[in-house]
XYZ file of N, CA and C in Angstrom:
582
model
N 38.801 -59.024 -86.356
C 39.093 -58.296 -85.143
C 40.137 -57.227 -85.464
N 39.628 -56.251 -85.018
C 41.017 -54.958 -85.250
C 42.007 -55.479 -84.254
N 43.394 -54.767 -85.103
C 44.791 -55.123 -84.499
C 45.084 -53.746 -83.460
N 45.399 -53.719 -82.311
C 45.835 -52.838 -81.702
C 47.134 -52.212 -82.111
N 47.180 -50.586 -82.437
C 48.395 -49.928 -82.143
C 49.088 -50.489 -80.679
N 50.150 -50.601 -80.984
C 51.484 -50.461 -79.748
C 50.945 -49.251 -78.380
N 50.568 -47.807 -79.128
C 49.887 -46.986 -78.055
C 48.590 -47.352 -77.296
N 48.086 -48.091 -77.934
C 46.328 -48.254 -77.494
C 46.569 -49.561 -76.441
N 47.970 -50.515 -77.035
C 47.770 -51.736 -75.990
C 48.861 -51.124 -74.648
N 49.588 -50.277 -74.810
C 50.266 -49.522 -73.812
C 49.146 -48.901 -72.845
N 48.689 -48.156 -73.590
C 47.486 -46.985 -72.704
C 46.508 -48.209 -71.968
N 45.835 -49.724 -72.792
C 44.980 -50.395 -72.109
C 45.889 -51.077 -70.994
N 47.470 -51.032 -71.095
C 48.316 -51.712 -70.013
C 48.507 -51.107 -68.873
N 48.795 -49.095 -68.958
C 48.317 -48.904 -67.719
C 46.805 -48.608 -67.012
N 46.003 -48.713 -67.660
C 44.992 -48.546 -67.410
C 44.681 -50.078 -66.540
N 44.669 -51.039 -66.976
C 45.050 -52.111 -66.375
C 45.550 -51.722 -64.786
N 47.025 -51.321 -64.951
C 47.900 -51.526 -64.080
C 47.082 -50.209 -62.618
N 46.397 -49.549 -63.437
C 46.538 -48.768 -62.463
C 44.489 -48.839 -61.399
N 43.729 -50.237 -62.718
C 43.200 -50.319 -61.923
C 43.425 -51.766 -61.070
N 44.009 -52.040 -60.818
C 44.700 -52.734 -60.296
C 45.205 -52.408 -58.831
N 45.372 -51.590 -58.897
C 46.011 -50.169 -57.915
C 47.444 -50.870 -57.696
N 48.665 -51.458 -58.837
C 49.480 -51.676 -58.295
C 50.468 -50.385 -59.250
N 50.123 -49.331 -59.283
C 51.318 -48.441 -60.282
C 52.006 -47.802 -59.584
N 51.870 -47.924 -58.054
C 52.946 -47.436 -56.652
C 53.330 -48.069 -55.645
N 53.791 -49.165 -56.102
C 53.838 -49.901 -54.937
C 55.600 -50.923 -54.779
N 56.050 -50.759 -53.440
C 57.050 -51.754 -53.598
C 56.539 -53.282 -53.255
N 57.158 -54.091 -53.716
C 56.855 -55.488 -53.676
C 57.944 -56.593 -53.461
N 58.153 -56.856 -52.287
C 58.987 -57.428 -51.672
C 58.851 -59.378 -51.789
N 59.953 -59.623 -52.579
C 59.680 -61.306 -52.946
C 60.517 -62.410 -52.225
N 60.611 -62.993 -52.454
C 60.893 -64.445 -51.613
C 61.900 -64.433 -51.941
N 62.881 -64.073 -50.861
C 64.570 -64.385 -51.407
C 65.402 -65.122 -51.919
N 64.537 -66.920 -51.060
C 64.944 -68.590 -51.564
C 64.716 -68.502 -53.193
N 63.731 -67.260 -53.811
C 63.414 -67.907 -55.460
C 62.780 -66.756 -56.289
N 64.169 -65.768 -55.913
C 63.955 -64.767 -56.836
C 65.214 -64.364 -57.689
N 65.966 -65.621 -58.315
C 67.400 -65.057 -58.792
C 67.065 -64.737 -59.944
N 67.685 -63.998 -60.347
C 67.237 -63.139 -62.145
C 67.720 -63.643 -62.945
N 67.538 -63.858 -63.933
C 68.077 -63.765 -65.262
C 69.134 -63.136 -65.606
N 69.995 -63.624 -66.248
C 71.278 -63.074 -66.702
C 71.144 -62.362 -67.872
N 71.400 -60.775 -68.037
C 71.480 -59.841 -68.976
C 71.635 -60.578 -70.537
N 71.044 -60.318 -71.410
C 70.853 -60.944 -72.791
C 71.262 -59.075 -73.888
N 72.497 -60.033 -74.579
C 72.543 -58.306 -75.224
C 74.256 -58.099 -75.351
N 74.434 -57.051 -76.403
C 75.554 -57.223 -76.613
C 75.656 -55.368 -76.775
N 74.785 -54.986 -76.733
C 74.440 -53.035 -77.309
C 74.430 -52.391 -75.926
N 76.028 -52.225 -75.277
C 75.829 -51.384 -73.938
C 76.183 -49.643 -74.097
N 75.290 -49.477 -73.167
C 76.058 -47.963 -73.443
C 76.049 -47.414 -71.990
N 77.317 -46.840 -72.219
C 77.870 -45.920 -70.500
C 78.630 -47.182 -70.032
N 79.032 -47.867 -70.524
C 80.488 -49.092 -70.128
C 81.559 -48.533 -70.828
N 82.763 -48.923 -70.012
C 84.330 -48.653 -70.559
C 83.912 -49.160 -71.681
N 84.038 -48.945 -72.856
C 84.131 -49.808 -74.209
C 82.833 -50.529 -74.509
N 82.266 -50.070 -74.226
C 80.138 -49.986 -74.188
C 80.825 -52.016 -74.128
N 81.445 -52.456 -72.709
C 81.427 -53.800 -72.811
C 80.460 -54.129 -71.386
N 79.931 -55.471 -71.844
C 78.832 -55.667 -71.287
C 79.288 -55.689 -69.478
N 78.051 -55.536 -68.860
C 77.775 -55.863 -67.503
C 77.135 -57.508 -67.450
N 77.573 -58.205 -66.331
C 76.337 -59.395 -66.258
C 76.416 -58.996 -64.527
N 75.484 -59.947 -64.488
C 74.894 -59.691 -62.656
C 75.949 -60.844 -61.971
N 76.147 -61.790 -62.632
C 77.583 -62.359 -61.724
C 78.425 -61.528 -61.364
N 79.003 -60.463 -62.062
C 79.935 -60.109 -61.856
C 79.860 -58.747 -61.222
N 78.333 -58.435 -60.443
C 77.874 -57.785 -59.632
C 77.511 -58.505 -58.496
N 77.887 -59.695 -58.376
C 77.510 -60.203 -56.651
C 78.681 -60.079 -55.643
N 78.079 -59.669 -54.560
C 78.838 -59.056 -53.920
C 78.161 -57.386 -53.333
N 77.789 -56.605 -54.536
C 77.384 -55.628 -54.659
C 75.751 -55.475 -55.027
N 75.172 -54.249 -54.449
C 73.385 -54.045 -54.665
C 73.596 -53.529 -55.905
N 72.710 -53.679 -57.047
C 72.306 -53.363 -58.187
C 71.047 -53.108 -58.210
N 70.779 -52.048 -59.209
C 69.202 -51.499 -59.357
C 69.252 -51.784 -60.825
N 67.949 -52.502 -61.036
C 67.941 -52.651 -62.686
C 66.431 -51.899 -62.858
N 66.542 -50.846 -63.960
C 65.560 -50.517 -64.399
C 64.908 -50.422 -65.350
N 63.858 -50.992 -65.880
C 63.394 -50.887 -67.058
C 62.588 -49.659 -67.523
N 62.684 -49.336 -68.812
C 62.120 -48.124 -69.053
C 62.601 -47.906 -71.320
N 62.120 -46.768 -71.537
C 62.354 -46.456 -72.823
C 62.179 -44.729 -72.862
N 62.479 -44.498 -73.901
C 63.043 -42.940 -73.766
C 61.281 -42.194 -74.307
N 60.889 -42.662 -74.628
C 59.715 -41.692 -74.864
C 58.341 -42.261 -74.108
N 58.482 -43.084 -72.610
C 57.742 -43.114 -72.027
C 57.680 -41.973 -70.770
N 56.520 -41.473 -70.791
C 56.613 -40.021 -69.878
C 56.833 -40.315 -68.797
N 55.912 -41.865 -68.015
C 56.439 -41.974 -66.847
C 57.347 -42.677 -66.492
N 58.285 -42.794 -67.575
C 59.509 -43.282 -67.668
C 60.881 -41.705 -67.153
N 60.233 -41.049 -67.953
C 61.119 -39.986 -67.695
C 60.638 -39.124 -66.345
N 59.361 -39.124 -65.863
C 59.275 -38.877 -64.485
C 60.199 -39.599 -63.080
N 60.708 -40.786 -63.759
C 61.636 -41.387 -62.563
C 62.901 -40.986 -62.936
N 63.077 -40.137 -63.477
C 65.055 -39.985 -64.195
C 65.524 -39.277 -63.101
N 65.122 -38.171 -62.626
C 65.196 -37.674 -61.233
C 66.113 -38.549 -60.397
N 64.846 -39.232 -59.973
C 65.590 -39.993 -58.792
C 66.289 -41.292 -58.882
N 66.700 -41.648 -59.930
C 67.500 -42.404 -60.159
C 69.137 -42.046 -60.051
N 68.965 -40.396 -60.641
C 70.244 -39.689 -60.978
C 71.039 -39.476 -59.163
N 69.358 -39.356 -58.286
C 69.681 -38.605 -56.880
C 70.296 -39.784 -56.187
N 69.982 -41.612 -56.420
C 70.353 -42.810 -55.979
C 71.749 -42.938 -56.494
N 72.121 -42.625 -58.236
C 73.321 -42.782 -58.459
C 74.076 -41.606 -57.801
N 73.978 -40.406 -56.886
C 74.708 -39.616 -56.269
C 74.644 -40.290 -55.210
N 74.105 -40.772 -54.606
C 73.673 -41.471 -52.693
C 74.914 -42.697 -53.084
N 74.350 -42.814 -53.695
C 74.555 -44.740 -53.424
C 75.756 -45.674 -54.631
N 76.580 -44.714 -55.382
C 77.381 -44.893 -56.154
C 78.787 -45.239 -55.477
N 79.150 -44.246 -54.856
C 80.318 -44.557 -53.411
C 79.974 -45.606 -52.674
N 78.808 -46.245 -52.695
C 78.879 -47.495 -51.761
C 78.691 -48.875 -52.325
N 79.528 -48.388 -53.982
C 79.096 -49.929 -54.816
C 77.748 -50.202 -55.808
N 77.062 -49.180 -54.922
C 75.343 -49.755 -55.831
C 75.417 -49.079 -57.218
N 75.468 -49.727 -58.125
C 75.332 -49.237 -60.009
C 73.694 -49.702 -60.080
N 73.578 -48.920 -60.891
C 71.954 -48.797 -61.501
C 72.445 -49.255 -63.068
N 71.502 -50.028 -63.484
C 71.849 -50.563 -65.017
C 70.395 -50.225 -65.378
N 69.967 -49.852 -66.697
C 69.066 -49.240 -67.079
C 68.643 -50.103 -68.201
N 67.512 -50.757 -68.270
C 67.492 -51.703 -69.999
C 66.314 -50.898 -70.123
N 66.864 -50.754 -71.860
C 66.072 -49.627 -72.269
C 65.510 -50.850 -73.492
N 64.099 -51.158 -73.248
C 63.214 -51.731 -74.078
C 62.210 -51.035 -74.736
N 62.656 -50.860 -75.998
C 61.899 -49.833 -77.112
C 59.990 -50.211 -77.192
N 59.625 -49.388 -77.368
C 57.604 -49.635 -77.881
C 57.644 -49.161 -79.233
N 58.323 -48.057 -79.801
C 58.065 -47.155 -80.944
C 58.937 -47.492 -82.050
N 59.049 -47.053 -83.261
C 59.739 -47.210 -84.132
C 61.004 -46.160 -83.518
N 60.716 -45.237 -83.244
C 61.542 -44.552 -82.817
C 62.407 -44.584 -81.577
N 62.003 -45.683 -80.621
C 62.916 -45.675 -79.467
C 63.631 -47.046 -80.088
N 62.894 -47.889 -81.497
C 64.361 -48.719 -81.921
C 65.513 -48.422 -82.225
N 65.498 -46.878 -82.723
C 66.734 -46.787 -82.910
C 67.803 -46.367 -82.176
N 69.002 -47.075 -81.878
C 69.773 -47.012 -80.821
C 70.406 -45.563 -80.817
N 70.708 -44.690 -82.252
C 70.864 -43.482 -82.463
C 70.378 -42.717 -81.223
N 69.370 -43.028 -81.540
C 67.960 -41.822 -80.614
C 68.500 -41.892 -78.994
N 68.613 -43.272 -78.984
C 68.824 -43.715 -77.609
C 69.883 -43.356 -76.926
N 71.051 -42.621 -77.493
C 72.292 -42.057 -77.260
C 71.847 -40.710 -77.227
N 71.463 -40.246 -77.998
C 71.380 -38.596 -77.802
C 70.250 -38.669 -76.958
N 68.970 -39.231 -76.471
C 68.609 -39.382 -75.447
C 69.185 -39.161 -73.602
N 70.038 -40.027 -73.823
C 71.055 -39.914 -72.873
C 72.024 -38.733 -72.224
N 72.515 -38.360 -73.928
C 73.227 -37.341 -73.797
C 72.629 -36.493 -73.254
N 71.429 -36.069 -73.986
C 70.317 -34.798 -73.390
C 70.353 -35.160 -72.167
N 69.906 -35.942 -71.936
C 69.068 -36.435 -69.788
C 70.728 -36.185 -68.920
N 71.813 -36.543 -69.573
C 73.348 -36.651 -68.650
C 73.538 -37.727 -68.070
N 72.223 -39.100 -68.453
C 72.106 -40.368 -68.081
C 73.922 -40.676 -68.123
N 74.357 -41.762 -67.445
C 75.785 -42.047 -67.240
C 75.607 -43.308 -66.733
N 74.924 -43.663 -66.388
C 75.066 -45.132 -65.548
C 74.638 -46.164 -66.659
N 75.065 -47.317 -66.726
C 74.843 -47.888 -67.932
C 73.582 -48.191 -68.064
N 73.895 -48.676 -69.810
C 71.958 -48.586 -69.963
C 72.536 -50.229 -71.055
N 71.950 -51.265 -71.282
C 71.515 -52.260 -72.013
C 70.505 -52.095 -73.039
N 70.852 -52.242 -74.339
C 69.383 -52.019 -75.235
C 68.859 -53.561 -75.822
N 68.094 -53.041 -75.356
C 67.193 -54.148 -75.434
C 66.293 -54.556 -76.694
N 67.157 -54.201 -78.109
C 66.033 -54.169 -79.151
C 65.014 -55.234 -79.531
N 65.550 -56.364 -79.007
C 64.161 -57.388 -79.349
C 63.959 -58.154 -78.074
N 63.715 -57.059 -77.001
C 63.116 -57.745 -75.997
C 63.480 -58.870 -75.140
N 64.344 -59.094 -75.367
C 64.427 -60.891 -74.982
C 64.739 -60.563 -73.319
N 65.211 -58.762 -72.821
C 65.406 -59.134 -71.231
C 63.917 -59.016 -70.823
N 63.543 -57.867 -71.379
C 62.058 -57.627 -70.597
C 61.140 -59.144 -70.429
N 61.674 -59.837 -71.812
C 60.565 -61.220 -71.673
C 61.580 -62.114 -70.743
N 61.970 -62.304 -70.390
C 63.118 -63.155 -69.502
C 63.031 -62.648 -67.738
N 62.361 -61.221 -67.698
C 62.288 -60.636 -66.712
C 60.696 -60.928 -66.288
N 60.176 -61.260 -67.349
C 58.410 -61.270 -67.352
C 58.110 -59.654 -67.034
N 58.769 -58.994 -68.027
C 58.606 -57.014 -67.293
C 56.771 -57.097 -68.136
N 56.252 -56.208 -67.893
C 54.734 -56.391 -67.741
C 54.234 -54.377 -68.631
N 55.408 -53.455 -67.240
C 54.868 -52.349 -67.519
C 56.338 -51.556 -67.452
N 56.162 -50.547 -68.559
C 57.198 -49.417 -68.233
C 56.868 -48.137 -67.054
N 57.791 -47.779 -66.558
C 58.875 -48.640 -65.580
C 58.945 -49.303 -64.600
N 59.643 -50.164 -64.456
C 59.342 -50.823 -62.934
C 61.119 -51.029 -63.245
N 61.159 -50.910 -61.522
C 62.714 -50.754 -60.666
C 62.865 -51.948 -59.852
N 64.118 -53.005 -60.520
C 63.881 -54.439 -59.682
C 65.288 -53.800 -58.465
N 65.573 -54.439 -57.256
C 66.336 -54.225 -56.571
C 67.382 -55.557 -56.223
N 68.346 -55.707 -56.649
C 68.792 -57.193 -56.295
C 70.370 -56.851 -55.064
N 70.008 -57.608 -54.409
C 70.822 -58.035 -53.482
C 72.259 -58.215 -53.641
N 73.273 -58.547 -52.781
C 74.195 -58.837 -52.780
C 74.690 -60.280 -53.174
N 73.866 -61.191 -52.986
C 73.638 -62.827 -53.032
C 73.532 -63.115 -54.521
N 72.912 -61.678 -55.087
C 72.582 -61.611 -56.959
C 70.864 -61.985 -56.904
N 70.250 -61.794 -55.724
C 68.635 -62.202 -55.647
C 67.831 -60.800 -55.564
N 67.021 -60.858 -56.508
C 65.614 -60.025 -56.725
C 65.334 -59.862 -54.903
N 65.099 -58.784 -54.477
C 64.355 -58.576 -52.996
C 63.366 -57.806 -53.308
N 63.146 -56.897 -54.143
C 62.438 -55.831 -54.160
C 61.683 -55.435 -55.781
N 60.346 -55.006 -56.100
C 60.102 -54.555 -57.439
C 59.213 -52.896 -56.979
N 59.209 -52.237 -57.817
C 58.428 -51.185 -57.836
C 57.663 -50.854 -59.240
N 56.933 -51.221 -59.410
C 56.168 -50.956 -60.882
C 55.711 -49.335 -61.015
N 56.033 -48.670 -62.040
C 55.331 -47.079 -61.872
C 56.127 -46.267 -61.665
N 56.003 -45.404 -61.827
C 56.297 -43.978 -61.314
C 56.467 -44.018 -59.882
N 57.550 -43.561 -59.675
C 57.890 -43.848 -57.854
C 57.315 -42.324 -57.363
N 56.761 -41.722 -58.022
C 55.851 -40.731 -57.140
C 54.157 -40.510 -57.710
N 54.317 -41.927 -58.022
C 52.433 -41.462 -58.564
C 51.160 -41.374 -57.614
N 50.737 -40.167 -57.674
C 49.832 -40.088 -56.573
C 49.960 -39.673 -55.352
N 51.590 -38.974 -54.681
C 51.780 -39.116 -53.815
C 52.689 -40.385 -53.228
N 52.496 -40.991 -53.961
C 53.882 -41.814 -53.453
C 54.812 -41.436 -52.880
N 55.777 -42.659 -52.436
C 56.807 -42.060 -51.813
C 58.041 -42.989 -52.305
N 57.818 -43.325 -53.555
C 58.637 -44.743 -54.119
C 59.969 -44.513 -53.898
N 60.423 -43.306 -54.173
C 61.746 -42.532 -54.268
C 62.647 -43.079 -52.928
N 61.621 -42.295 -51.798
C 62.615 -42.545 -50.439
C 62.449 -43.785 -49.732
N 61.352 -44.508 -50.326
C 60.948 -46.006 -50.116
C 61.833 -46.650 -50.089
N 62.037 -46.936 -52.008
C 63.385 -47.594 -52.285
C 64.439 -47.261 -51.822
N 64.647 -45.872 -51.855
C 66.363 -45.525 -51.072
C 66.630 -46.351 -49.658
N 64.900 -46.804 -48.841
C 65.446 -47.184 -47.899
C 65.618 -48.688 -47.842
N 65.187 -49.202 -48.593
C 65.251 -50.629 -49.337
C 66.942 -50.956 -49.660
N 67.482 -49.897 -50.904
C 68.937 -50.144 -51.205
C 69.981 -50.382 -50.288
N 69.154 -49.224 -49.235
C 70.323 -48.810 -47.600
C 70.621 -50.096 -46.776
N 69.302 -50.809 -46.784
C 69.138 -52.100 -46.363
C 69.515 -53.411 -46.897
N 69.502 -53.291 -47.813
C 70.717 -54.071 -48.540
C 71.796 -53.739 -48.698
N 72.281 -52.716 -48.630
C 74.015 -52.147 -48.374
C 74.017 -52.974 -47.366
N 73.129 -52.449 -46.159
C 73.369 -52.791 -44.772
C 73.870 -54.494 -44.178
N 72.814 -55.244 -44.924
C 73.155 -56.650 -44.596
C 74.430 -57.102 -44.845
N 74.569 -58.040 -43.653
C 76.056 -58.687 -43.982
C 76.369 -60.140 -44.811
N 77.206 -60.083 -45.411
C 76.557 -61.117 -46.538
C 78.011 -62.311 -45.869
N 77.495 -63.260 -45.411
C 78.835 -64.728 -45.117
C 79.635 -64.995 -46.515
N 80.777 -65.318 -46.701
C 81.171 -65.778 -47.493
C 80.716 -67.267 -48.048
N 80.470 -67.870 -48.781
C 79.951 -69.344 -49.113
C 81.006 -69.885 -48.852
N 80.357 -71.336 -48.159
C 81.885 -72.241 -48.026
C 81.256 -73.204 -48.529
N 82.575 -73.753 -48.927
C 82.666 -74.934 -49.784
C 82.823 -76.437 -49.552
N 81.949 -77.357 -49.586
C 82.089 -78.508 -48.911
C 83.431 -78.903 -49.246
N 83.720 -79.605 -47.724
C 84.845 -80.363 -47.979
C 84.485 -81.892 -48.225
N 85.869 -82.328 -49.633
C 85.260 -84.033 -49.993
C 86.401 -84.470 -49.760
């Protein structure tokens, strides 16, 4: 049996995805049993002292985690509006963390992945992800998809794709998704008394 290039099982993944018809869509999950996975990784970049982020120490606050890699096109079709969310929604707490999970020989190298950045003016942190272990921990499927987590530290929201493919409207979708999680009021947990 021939071995697939990395491009050919990419290209049969969105082809997949898109007959599927899910490459625009938000997807709203079960709040009781969607807590994420805790960031795996020690290679940050755009942190005080490229030192790590974990999502504990984002509860409290909405986080956007996005997956993506620097030489996926419709990866770089969402840079846009990510940059327009970190202008909206930066003053109100919400950080976007970016795990950048390589396909190519060339998006392994973390080199690339900095002057990448530099070029784009990317600033919000990014996680590298060289051997995968968040994307597989995330069960990530397709580049890009935009998870949305809550204040509680729970997954509410996914968007697989290009947030404008086809006409979409993923962009102002999600913005109104984030707003709505700003919005909720979150109780403090109390603590049994023994």
């Amino acid at each position: 049996m021939q071995k697939f290039t990395t491009g050919v099982r990419a290209a049969l993944s969105l082809l997949t995805l898109l007959t599927l018809g899910q490459a625009a869509n938000a997807q709203q999950f079960d709040s009781g049993r969607a807590e994420p996975p805790e960031f795996v990784g020690k290679e940050w970049l755009n942190t005080p002292e490229n030192k790590p982020i974990t999502l504990e120490s984002r509860k409290g606050k909405v986080t956007i985690v996005e997956f993506w890699t620097f030489g996926c096109i419709n990866c770089q079709r969402n840079l846009p509006a990510y940059a327009r969310w970190q202008k909206s929604f930066q003053k109100k707490g919400v950080e976007i963390i970016g795990i950048h999970t390589p396909e190519t020989e060339e998006e392994k190298d973390i080199e690339n992945v900095k002057k990448f950045l530099k070029k784009q003016k990317i600033t919000y942190p990014i996680l590298f992800d060289g051997k995968s272990e968040n994307w597989k921990a995330w069960q990530q499927q397709w580049w890009p998809t935009v998870w949305l987590v809550d204040k509680k530290g729970i997954v509410r929201y996914r968007w697989q794709g290009e947030l404008a493919w086809k006409g979409a409207d993923g962009e102002r979708t999600m913005a109104r998704k984030i707003q709505e999680l700003l919005d909720e009021r979150v109780e403090p947990e109390r603590k049994a008394i023994k």
